[in-house]
XYZ file of C-alpha atoms in Angstrom:
316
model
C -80.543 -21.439 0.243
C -76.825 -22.068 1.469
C -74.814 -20.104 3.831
C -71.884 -18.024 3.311
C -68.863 -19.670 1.469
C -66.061 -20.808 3.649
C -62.572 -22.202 1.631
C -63.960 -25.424 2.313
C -66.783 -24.818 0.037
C -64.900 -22.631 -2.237
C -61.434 -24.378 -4.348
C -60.933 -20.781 -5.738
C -60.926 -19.029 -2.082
C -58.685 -21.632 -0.780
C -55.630 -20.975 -3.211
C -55.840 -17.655 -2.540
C -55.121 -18.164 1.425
C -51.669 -19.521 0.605
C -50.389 -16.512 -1.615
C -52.747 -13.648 1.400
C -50.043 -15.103 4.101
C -46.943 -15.083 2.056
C -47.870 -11.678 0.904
C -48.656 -10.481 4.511
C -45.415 -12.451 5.360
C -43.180 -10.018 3.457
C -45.168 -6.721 4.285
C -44.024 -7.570 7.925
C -40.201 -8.456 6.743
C -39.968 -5.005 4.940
C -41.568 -3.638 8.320
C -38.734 -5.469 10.754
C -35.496 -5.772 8.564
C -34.423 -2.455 8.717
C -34.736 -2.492 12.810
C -33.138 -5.958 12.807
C -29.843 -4.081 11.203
C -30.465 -1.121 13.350
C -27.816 -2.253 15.989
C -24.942 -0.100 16.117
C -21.386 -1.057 14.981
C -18.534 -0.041 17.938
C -15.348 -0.349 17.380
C -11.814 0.695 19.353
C -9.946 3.030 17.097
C -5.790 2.698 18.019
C -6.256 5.963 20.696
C -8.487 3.604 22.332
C -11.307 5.242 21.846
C -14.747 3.927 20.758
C -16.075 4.940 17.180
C -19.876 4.032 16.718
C -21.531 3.798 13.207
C -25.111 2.916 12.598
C -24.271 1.169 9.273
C -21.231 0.333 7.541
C -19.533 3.180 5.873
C -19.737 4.043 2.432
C -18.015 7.199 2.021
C -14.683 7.377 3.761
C -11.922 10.038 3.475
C -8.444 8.360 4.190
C -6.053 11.157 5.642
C -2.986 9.088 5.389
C -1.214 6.899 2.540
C -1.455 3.988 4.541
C -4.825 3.934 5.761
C -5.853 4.118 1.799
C -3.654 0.961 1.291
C -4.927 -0.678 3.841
C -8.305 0.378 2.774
C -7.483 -1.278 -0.829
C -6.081 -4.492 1.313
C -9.759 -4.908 3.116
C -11.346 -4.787 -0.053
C -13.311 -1.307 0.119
C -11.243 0.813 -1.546
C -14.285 1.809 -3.993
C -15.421 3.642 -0.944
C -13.135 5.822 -0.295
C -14.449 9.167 -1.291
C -11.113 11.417 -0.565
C -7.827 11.039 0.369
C -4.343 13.018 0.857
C -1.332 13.282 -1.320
C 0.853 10.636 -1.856
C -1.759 7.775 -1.837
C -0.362 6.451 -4.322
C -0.897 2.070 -3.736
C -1.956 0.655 -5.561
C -2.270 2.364 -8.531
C -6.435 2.985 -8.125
C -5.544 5.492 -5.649
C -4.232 7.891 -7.942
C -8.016 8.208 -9.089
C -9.428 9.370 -5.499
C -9.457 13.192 -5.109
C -7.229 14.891 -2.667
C -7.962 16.813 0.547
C -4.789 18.299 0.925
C -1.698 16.424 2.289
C -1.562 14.576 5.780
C -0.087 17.821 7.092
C -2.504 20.525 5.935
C -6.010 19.315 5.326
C -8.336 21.073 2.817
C -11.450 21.078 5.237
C -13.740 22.407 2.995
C -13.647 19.579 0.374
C -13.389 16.946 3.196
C -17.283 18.636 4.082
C -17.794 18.679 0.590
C -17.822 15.328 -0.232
C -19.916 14.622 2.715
C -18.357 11.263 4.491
C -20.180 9.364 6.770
C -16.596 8.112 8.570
C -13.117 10.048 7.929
C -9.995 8.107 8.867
C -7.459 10.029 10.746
C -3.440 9.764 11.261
C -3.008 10.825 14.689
C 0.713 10.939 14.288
C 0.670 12.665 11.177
C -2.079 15.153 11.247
C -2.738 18.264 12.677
C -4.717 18.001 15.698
C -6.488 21.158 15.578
C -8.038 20.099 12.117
C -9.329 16.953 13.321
C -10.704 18.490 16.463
C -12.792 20.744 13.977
C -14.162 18.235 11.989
C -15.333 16.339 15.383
C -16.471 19.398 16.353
C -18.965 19.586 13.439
C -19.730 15.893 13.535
C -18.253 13.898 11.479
C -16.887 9.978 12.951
C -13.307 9.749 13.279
C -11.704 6.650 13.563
C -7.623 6.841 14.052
C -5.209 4.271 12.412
C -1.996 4.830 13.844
C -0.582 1.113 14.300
C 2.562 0.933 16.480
C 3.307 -2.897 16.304
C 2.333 -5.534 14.479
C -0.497 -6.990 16.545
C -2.599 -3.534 16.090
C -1.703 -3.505 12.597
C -3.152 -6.457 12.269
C -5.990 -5.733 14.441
C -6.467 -2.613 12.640
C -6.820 -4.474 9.264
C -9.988 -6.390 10.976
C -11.235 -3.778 12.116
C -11.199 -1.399 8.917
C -13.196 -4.708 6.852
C -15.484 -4.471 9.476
C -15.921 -0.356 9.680
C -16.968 -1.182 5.769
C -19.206 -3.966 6.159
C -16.119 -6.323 4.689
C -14.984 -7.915 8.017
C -14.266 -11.769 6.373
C -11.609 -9.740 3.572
C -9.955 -8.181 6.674
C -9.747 -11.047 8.854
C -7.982 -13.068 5.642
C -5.894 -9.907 5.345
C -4.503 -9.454 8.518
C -3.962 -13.324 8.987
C -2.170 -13.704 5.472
C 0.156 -10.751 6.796
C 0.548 -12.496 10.285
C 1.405 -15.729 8.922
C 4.086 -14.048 6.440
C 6.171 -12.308 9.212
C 5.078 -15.242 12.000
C 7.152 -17.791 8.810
C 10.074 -15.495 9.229
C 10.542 -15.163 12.764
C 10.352 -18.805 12.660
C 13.754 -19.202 10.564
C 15.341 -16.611 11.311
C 15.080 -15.017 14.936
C 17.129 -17.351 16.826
C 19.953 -17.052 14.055
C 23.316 -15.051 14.883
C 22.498 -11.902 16.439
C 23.225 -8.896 13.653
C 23.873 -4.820 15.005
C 21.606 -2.944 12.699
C 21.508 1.018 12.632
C 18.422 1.832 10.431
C 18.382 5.420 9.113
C 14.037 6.969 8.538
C 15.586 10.340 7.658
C 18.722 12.167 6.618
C 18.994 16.245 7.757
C 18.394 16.115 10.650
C 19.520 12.566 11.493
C 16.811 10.164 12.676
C 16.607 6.547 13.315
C 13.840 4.866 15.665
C 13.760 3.358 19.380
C 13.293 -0.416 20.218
C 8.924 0.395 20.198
C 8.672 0.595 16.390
C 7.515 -1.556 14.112
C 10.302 -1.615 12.075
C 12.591 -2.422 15.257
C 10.266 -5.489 15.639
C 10.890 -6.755 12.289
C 14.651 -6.067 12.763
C 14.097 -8.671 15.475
C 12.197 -11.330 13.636
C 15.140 -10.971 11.116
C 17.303 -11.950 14.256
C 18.695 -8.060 14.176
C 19.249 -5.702 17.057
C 19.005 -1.896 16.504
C 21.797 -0.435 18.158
C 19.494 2.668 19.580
C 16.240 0.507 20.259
C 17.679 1.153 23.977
C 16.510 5.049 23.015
C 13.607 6.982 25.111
C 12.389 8.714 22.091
C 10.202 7.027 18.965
C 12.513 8.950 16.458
C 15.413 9.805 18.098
C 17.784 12.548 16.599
C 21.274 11.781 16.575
C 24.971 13.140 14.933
C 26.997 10.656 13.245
C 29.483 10.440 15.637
C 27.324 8.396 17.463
C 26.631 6.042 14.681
C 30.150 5.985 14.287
C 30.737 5.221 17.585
C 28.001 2.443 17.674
C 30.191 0.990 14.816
C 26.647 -1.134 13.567
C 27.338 -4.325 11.327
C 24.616 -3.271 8.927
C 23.545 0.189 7.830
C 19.655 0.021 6.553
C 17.362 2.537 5.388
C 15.279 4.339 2.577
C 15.135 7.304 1.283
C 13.156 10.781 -0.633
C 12.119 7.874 -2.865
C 10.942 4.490 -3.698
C 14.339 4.184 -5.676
C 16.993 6.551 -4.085
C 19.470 4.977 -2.105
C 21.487 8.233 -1.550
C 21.226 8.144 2.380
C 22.544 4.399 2.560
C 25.682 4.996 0.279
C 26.476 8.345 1.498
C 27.801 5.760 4.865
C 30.333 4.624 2.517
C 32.839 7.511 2.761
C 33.284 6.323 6.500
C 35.384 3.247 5.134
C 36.336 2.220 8.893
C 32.930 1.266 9.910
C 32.021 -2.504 10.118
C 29.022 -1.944 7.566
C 31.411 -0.440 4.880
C 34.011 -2.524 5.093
C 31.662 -5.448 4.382
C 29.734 -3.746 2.627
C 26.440 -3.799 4.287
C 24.822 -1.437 3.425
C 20.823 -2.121 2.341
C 18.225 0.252 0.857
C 14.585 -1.038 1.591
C 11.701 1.057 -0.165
C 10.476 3.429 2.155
C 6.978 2.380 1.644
C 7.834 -1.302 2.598
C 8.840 -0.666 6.104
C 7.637 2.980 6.690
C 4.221 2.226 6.230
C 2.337 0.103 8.479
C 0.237 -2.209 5.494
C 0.186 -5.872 4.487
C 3.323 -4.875 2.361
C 5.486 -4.616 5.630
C 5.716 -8.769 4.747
C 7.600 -7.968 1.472
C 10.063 -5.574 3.088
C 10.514 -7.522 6.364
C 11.784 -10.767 3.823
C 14.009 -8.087 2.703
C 15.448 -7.352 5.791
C 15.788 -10.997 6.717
C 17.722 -11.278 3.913
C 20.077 -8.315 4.003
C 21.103 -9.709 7.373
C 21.217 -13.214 6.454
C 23.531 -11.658 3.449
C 25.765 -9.930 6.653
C 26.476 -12.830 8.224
C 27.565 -14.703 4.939
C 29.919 -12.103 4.692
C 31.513 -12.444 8.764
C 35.405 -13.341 8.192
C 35.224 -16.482 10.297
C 32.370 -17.585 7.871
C 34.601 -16.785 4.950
C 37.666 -18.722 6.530
């Protein structure tokens, strides 16, 4: 008569010890994962408040053009659920539905589609919308880079709002490298006066804060109202007469209508007419704070570059 079996005495019992623990070892991994990813994910949004998400988004509803390019730029523009008119980069965007426009937001298909983080243009939208849609619950992060540092920052921080921080980290360094390569040849060039027109009726350029001033300055430009109080000052063309610029830069109603740039050229005494400086960039080059601000900062660089070729003593 023998005793119970033990897997000593049993080759059978013994193999199946082995496959018991790793079985029991994945019963407890299913059991602990999910409260090992549980930690929440805080951010600073650019009003310097924080946003908190338990997981990384998958259904966000852009409220600006160029928080859905920069979306596409991270690599997550699959998520985006919803965005406004004139998204329109890259061409994917066209696909997303629309909420409205920046300006007047359709808040009943923005609950509709039921986002789990909505991306707001505090500069662009209406307040009293966005305070509604906090008020019912929804996670609002705002994009609303004012120099190139947050746009950069903002770029890392949108990868890792959707669980894609490594694509916005190469992002935002590819972008600071571009416009760090510029300054490096050509900010301590010549000096060139730049007035650079964002709108036509009324008149508007920007102050010395803006982005766009900053890449005037890489360029080794000055804008001749940077010394302005107000972000988007208002002005009459006297003044701009008066300021007698060497270059005359702007966009325009479209990607391709340099109306407001050669309309300067009926003013034949001003420095920029006579030598024919006058530059259109694509509005959504400058006038958009994405990676593409590169592309139309090298085309400021070289509009001025192009001014000072054309100085009379360097023509001598």
């Amino acid at each position: 008569m023998t005793g119970p079996e033990t897997p000593e005495q049993n080759p059978k019992e013994e193999r199946k010890w082995p496959l018991l623990a790793a079985i029991f070892a994945l019963i407890i991994a299913i059991l602990v994962l999910p409260h090992a990813h549980a930690e929440p994910l805080i951010v600073t949004d650019d009003r310097g408040r924080q946003v908190q998400l338990q997981a990384p988004a998958k259904r966000i509803i852009s409220l600006a053009p160029h928080i859905t390019e920069n979306l596409f730029a991270v690599g997550v523009g699959e998520r985006i659920v919803g965005t406004v008119n004139f998204s329109d980069h890259p061409g994917a965007a066209l696909e997303i539905p629309r909420v409205g426009s920046y300006k007047q937001l359709d808040l009943e298909s923005i609950i509709a589609l039921e986002p789990d983080l909505i991306i707001a243009w505090e500069a662009g939208n209406v307040r009293s919308q966005l305070e509604r849609l906090e008020a019912m619950g929804h996670t609002l992060y705002y994009s609303d880079p004012r120099d190139i540092r947050q746009l950069a920052q903002g770029l890392e921080t949108l990868g890792r709002l959707a669980g894609h921080p490594q694509q916005g980290h190469q992002t935002a360094r590819e972008l600071e490298q571009a416009l760090e390569g510029l300054r490096d040849r050509y900010a301590g060039r010549s000096p060139v006066t730049v007035f650079y027109q964002v709108w036509d009726r009324p008149l508007m350029t920007l102050n010395g804060e803006h982005i766009i001033s900053q890449v005037i300055r890489l360029c080794g430009g000055r804008n001749v109202f940077g010394h302005l109080d107000a972000a988007v000052p208002r002005l009459n063309r006297e003044v701009v007469l008066a300021a007698d610029p060497e270059v005359i830069m702007g966009g325009g109603m479209g990607e391709e209508d340099p109306q407001w740039v050669e309309d300067w050229r009926r003013w034949t005494q001003m420095t920029a007419v006579a030598r024919d400086n006058l530059f259109f960039i694509p509005p959504s080059l400058l006038q958009r704070p994405t990676p593409r601000l590169a592309a139309g900062a090298r085309r400021v660089c070289q509009a001025l570059e192009q001014a000072r070729q054309r100085r009379p003593e360097d023509t001598e």
